[in-house]
XYZ file of C-alpha atoms in Angstrom:
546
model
C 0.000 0.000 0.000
C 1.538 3.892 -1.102
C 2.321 5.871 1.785
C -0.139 9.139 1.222
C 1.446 12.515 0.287
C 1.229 14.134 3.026
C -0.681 17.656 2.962
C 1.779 19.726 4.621
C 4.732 19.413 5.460
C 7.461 21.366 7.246
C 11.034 20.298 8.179
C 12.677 21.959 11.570
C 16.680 21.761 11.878
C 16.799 20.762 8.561
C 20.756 21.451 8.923
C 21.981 19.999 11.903
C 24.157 21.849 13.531
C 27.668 21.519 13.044
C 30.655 20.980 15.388
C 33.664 22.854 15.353
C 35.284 20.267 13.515
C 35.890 20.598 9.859
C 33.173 19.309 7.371
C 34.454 15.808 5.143
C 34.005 17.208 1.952
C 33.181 13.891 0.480
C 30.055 13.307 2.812
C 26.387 14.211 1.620
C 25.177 17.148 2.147
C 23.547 17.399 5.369
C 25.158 14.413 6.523
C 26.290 14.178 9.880
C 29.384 14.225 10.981
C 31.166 11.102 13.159
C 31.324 13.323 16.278
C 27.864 14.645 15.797
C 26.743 11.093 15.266
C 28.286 9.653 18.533
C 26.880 12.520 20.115
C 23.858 12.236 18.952
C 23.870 7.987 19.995
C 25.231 8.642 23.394
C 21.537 9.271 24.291
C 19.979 6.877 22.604
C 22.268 4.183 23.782
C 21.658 5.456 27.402
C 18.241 5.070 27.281
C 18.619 1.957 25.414
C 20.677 0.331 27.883
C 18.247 1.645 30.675
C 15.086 0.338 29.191
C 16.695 -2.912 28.866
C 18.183 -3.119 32.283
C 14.571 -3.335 33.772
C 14.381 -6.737 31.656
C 17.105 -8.477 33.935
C 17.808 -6.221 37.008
C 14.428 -8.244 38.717
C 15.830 -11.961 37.465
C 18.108 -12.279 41.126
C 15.507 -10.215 42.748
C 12.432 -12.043 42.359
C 12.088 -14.425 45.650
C 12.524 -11.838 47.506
C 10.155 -9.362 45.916
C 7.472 -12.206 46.072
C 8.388 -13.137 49.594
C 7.710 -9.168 51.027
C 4.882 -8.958 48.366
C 3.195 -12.364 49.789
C 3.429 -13.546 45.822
C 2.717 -17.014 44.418
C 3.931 -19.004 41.003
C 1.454 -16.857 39.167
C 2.582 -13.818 40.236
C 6.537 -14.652 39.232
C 5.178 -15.622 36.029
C 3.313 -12.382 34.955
C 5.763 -9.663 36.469
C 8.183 -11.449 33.562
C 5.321 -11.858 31.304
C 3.642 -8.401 31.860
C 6.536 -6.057 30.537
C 7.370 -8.977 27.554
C 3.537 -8.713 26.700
C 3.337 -4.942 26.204
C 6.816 -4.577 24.899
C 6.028 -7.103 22.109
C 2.371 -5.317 21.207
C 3.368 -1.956 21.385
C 6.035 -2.020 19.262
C 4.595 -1.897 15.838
C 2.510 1.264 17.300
C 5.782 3.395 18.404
C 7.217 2.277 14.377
C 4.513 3.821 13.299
C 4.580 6.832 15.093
C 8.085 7.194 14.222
C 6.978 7.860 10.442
C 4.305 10.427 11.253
C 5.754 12.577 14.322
C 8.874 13.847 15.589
C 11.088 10.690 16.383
C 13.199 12.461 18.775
C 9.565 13.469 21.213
C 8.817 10.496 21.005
C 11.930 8.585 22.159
C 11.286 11.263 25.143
C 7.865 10.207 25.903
C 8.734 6.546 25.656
C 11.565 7.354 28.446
C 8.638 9.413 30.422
C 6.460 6.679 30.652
C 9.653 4.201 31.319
C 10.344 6.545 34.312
C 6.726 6.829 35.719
C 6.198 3.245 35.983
C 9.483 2.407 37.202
C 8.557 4.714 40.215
C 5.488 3.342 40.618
C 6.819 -0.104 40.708
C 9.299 0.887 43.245
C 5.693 1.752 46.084
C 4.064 -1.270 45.174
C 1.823 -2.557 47.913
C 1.645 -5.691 46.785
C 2.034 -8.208 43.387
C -1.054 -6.876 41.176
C -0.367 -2.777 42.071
C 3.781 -4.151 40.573
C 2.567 -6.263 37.630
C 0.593 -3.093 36.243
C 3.874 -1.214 36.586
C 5.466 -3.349 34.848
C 3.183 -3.723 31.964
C 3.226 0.290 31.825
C 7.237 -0.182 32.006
C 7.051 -2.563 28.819
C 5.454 0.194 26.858
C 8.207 2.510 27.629
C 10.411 -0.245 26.935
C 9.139 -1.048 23.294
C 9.304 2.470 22.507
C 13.166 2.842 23.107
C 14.089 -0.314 21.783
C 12.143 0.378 18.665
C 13.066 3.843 18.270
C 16.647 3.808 18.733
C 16.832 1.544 15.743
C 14.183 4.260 13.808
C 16.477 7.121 14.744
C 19.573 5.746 13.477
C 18.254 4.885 10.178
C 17.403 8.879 10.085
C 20.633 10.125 11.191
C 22.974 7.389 9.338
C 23.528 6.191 5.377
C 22.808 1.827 5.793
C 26.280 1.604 4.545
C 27.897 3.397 7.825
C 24.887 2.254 9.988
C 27.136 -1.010 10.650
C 29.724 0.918 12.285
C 27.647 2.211 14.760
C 25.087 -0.256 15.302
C 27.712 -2.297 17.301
C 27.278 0.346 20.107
C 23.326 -0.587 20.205
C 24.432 -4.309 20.689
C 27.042 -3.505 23.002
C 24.538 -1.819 25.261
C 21.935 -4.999 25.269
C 25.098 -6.591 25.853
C 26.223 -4.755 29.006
C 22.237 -4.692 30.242
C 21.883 -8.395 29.759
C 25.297 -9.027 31.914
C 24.660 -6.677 34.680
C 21.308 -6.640 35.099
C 21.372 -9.835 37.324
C 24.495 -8.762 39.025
C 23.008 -5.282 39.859
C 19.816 -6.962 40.918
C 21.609 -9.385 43.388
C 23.925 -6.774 44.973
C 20.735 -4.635 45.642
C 18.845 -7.019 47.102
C 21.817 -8.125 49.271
C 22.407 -4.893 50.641
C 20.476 -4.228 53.800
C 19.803 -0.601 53.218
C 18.657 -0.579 49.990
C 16.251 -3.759 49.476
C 14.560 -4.619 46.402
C 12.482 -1.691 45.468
C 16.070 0.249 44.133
C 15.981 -2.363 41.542
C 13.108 0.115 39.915
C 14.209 3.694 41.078
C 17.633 3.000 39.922
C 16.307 2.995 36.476
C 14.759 6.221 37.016
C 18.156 8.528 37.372
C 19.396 7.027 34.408
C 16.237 7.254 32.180
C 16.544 10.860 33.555
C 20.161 11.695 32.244
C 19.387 10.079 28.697
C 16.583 12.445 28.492
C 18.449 15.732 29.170
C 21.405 14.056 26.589
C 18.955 13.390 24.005
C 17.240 17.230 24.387
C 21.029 18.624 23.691
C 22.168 16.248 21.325
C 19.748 14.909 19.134
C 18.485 16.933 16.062
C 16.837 15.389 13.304
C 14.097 17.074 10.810
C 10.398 16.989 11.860
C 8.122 16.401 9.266
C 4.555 17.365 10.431
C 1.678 15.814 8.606
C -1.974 16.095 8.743
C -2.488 11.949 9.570
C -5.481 10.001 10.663
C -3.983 7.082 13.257
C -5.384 3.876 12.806
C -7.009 2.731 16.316
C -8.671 -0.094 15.002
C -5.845 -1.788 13.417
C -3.264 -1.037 16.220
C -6.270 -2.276 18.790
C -6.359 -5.370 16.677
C -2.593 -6.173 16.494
C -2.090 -5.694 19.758
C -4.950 -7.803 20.931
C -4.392 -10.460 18.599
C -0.432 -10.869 19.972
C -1.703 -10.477 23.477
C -4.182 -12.814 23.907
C -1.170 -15.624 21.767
C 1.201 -14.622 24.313
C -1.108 -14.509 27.215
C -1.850 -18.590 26.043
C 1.779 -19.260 25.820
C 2.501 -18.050 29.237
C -0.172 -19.795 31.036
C -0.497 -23.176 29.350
C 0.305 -25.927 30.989
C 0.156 -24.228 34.276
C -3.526 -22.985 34.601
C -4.566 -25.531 31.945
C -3.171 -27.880 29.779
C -1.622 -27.538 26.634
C -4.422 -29.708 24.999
C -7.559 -28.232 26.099
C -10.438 -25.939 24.978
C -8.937 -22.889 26.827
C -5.964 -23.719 23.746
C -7.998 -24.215 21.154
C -10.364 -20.899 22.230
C -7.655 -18.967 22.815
C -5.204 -20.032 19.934
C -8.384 -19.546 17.455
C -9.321 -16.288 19.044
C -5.472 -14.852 17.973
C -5.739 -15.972 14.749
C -9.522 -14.445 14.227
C -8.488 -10.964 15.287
C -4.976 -11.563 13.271
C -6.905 -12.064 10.481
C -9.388 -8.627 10.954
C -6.027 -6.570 11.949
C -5.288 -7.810 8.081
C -7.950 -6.510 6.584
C -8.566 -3.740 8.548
C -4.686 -2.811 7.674
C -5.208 -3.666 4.130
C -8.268 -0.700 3.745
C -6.550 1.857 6.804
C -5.099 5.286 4.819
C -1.968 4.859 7.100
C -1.500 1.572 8.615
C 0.104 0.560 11.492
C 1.945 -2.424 9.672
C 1.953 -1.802 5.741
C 0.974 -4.438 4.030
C 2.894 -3.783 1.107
C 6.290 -4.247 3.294
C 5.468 -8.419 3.138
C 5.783 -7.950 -0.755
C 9.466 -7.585 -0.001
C 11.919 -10.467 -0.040
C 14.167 -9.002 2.175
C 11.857 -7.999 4.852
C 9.991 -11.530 4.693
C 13.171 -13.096 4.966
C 14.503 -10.917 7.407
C 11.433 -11.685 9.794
C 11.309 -15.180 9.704
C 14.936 -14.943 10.762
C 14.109 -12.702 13.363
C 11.524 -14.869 14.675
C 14.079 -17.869 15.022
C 16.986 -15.566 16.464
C 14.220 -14.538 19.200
C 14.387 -18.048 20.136
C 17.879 -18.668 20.439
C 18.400 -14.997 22.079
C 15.808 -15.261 25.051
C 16.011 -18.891 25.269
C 19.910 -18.641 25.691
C 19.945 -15.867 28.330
C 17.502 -17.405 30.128
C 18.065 -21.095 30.774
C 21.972 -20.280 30.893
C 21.230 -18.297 34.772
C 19.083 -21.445 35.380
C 21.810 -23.805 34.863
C 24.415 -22.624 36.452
C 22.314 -22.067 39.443
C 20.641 -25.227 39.361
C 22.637 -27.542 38.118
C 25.950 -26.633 39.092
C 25.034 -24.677 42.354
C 25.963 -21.391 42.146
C 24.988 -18.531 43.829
C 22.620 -16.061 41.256
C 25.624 -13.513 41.300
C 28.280 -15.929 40.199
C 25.757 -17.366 37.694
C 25.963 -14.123 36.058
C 29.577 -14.274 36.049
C 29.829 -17.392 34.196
C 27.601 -16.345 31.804
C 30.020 -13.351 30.898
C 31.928 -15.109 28.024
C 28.709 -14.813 25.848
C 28.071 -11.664 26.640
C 31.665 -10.803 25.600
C 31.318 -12.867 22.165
C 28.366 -10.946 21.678
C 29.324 -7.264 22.388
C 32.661 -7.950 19.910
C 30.995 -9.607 16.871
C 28.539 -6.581 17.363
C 31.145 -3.989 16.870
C 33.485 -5.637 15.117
C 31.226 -7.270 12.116
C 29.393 -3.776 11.982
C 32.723 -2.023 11.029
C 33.134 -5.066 8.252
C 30.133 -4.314 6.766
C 30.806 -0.571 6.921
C 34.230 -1.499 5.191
C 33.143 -3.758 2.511
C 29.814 -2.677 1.791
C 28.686 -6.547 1.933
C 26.327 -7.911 4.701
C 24.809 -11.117 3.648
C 28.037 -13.147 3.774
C 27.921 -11.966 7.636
C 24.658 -12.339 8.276
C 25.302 -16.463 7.217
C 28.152 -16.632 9.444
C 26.508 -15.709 12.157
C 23.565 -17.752 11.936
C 26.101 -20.584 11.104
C 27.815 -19.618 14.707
C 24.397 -19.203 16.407
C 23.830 -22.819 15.266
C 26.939 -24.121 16.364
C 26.906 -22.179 19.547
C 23.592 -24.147 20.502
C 24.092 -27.660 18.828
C 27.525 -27.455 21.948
C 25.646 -25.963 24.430
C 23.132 -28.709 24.061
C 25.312 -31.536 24.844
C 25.108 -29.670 28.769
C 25.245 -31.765 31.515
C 26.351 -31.674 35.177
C 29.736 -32.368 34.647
C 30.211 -30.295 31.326
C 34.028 -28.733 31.072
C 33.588 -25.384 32.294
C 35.938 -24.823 28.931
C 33.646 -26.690 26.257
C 30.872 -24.337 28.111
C 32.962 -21.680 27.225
C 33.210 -22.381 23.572
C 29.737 -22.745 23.175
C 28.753 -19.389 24.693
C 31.035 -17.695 22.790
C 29.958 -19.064 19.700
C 26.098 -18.275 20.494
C 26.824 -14.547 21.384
C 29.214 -13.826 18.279
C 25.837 -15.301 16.459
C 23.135 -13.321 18.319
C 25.796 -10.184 17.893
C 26.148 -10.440 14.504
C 22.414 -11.449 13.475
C 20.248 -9.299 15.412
C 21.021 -5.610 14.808
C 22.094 -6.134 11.123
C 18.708 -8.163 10.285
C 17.113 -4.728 10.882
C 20.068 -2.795 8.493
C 18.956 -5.398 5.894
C 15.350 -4.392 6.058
C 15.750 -0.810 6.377
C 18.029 -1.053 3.024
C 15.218 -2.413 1.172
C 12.313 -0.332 2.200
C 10.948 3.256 0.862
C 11.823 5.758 3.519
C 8.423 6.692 4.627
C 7.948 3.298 5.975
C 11.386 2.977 7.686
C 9.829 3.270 11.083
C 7.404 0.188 10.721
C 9.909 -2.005 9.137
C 12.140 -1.487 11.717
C 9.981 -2.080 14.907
C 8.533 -4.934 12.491
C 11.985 -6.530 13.058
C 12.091 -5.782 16.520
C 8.432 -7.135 16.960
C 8.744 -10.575 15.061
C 11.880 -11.270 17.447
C 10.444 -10.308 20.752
C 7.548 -12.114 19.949
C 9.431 -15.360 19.030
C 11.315 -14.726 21.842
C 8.068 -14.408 24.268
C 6.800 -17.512 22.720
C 10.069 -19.570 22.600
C 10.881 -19.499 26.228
C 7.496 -20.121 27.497
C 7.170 -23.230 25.195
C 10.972 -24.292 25.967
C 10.055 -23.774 29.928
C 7.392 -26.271 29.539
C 9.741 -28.267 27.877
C 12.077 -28.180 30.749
C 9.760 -28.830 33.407
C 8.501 -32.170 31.563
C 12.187 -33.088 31.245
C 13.634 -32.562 34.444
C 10.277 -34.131 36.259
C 11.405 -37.365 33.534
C 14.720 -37.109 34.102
C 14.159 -36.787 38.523
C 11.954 -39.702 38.258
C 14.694 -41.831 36.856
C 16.494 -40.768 39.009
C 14.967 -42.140 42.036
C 13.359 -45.108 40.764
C 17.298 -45.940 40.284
C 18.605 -44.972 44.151
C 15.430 -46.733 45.451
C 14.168 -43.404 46.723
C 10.089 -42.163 46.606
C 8.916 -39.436 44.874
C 8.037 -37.153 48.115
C 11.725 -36.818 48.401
C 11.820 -34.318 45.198
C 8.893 -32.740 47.263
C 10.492 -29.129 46.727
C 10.956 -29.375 43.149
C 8.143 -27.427 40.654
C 6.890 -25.003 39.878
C 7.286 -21.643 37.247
C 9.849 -19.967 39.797
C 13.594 -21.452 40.773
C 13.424 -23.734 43.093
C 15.067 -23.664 46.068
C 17.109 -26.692 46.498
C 18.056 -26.470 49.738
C 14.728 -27.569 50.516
C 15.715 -31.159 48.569
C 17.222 -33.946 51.084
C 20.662 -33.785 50.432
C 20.635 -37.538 49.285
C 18.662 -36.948 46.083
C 19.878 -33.477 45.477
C 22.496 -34.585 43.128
C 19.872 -36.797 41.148
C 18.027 -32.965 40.826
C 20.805 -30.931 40.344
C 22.024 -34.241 37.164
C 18.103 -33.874 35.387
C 18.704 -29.501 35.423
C 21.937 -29.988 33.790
C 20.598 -32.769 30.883
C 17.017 -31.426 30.834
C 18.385 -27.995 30.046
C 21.182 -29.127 27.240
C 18.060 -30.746 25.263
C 16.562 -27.486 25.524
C 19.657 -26.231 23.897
C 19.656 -28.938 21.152
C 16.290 -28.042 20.438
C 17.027 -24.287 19.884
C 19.830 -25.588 17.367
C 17.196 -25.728 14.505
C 15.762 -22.653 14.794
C 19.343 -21.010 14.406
C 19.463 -23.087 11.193
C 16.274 -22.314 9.749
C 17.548 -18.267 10.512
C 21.024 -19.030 8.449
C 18.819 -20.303 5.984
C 16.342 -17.601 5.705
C 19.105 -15.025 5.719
C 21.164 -17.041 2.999
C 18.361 -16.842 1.029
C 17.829 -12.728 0.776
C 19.607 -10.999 -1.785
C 21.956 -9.182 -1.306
C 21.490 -5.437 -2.902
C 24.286 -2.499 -2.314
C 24.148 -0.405 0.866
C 22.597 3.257 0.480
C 24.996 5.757 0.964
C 21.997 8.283 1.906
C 20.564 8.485 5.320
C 16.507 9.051 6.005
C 17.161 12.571 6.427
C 19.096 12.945 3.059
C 17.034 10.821 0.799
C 13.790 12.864 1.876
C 15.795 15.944 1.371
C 16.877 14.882 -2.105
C 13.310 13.678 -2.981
C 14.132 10.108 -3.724
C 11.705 8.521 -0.878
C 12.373 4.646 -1.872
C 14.595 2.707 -2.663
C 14.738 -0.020 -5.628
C 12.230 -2.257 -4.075
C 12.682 -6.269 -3.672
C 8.938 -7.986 -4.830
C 9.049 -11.193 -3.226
């Protein structure tokens, strides 16, 4: 579907304005320069690595939030599940947004919100009053993580965007790592307790804010729009109530039941209206027309798969450590560091490649290829694994997630006219939070029926009955100090093989994403930014009809 003309339009700080240093006279004009550029990111990447601190600062701090909070197993599931769930349906929305309003506002509201809720969640009375923070947090969340992505793609040409997109990956990076290890020191320390795990967020969000007001300056283009509710309603219901299923299933029902097939059916019904009404709305929330490109199709079903891999990786790795090998929830951050590490390098270093050489496909397959890799070793996990072969495998899985994820999105927004750069973007974004979402609640359930398999073994072999694996279950970790200490081992053995399958089985997905992304075409990085190709009136690109 054409983007509309707009009616009137107006462009503010159409020439950014310049540092003292000198021009490069080869650069576009009203291209940025590299200083103005970092400047420029140093917000974004604040409040990028703020927004997704809140997604693992609570991991180390969750028994003890739901032991002041009096919480159950259904309250540790949805404060996860709450923020995922909003982050996931809001995102398209804030893409959109990002094509019709002033990109940098919004980043600013999205932060606003971010910082309201975190407050909130910080005086919560109890577990409902902090799962409707959170879901309010996941808003603010989707709109940074989207957004920094959209603003980028404004300020920087694709074929420099890979230089600097490593500094987005190194932030996820450095939130993923020390989110945990934050978390556990706060709730270890006596006169701070729990609740800092939300206002600390709140300085921060703060400071990117005021960063963002002095450094980022990028044309607004006002237009005379009519939003479409209905079709944003629609999406967003339609992913909420398949994520809602995934979360619950096989814990307030089972996985074959009515509740699945009402539910499951119900997605797909208002999936299919959010079509058509998308399909007849002047401005959509997801153009249609972006699935008639081979690129972005591609690009999403690799997304989707990545997702997996991602969330399934950083979450089960915690769980292993901790479980099966008995470390404390601050050390099984540590261990976890030499993914992190793969992934922050391949992030920077691949994304100056690509800036080099102008290619991205060939990296794009490697990376899946390492992804793959990464997750066929870490699937071979047991008890007992070499600390070293561990090693090798979590490299390999974070030089693929570093390499895949943010370039997917430089792939897409190569391919796609300008005025719909926002919605491809957050499309990206979407497809692999959602597979994400979906992936670790359906690889949790796989867990649970593997380690309850494996623990039964267990103690059919040492003679022992099943009450003695009495505090074993449940959504949350357990605590296996409540396990006799003569079938502890037997628990701590089915963690360690139940969570390698897990592994093994993310191994595919990772293939089918080197597959997908082996299968785009490869078409020469634009040398224009957003900004510039507006200005020069060449809105799209040569387009890719799948």
């Amino acid at each position: 579907m054409a983007t509309p003309t707009p009616t009137r339009t107006r462009a503010r700080h159409a020439a950014p304005k310049r540092s003292a240093a000198a021009p490069d006279p080869a650069a576009p004009a009203g291209s940025m320069s590299h200083r103005e550029i970092m400047e420029a990111l140093s917000g974004l990447i604040l409040g990028l690595f703020t927004a997704m601190l809140s997604s693992t600062i609570v991991t180390n701090a969750l028994p003890r939030i739901l032991s002041d909070l009096h919480g159950g197993e259904s309250a540790y599931t949805w404060i996860i599940a709450g923020a995922l769930l909003s982050i996931t349906a809001t995102t398209p929305l804030w893409g959109k947004l990002a094509d019709l309003f002033s990109k940098k506002l919004l980043v600013q509201i999205s932060l606003v919100i971010y910082i309201v809720a975190s407050a909130l969640a910080g005086l919560s009375q109890n577990t409902s009053e902090l799962i409707a923070c959170r879901v309010v947090q996941g808003v603010g969340v989707g709109g940074m993580s989207a957004l920094a992505q959209v603003c980028m793609a404004a300020m920087i040409s694709p074929r420099q965007r890979g230089r600097y997109s490593g500094y987005l990956g190194m932030a996820f990076a450095l939130a993923t790592v020390s989110g945990p290890l934050i978390g556990g020191t706060i709730v270890d320390t006596s006169w701070l307790g729990w609740r800092w795990c939300f206002y600390i967020c709140v300085p921060l969000a703060l400071i990117a804010i005021v960063i963002l007001q002095k450094t980022l300056h990028l044309p607004t283009v006002r237009r005379q729009v009519k939003i479409d509710y209905l079709g944003a309603t629609l999406i967003a219901a339609a992913v909420s109530l398949l994520l809602v299923w995934v979360t619950i299933a096989g814990q307030s029902f089972a996985w074959e039941s009515w509740q699945t097939v009402a539910m499951v059916l119900g997605s797909l019904l208002l999936g299919l209206l959010a079509v058509r009404v998308e399909q007849r709305a002047e401005n959509p929330v997801i153009p249609v027309s972006l699935f008639r490109h081979r690129t972005v199709v591609l690009a999403l079903v690799a997304s989707v798969m990545v997702g997996v891999g991602m969330y399934g990786t950083t979450t089960f790795l915690s769980q292993f450590f901790q479980l099966s090998r008995d470390e404390s929830p601050t050390m099984a951050g540590v261990a976890t560091i030499p993914m992190v590490v793969g992934l922050a390098l391949a992030s920077t270093f691949v994304g100056r490649l690509i800036t080099r050489t102008g290619k991205w496909k060939v990296y794009l397959v490697f990376g899946g290829a390492s992804l793959t890799v990464g997750l066929a070793l870490l699937g071979v996990l047991r008890r007992d694994t070499p600390y070293g072969l561990i090693t090798v495998g979590m490299v390999l899985t974070g030089v693929g997630i570093g390499t895949v994820m943010q370039n997917l999105v430089l792939a897409v927004q190569n391919s796609v006219p300008v005025a719909a750069l926002g919605s491809a973007s957050s499309l990206v974004t979407f497809f692999r939070t959602m597979g994400g979402a979906i992936g670790v609640s359906a690889l949790g359930a796989l867990l649970t029926h593997q380690v309850t398999h494996y623990v039964g073994q267990g103690l059919v072999a040492a003679h022992q009955p099943a009450s003695a694996a009495a505090g074993l279950g449940g959504s949350s970790i357990p605590d296996l100090s409540l396990i006799p200490a003569q079938v502890r081992p037997l628990v701590e053995s089915a963690f360690g093989h139940g969570i390698g399958e897990v592994f093994l089985v993310c191994a595919p997905f990772a293939a089918i994403a080197m597959l997908s992304v082996w299968l785009i075409r490869e078409t020469p990085l634009s040398e224009r930014s957003g900004v510039e190709r507006v200005a020069a009136g060449q809105p799209e690109l040569e387009r890719q009809a799948a």
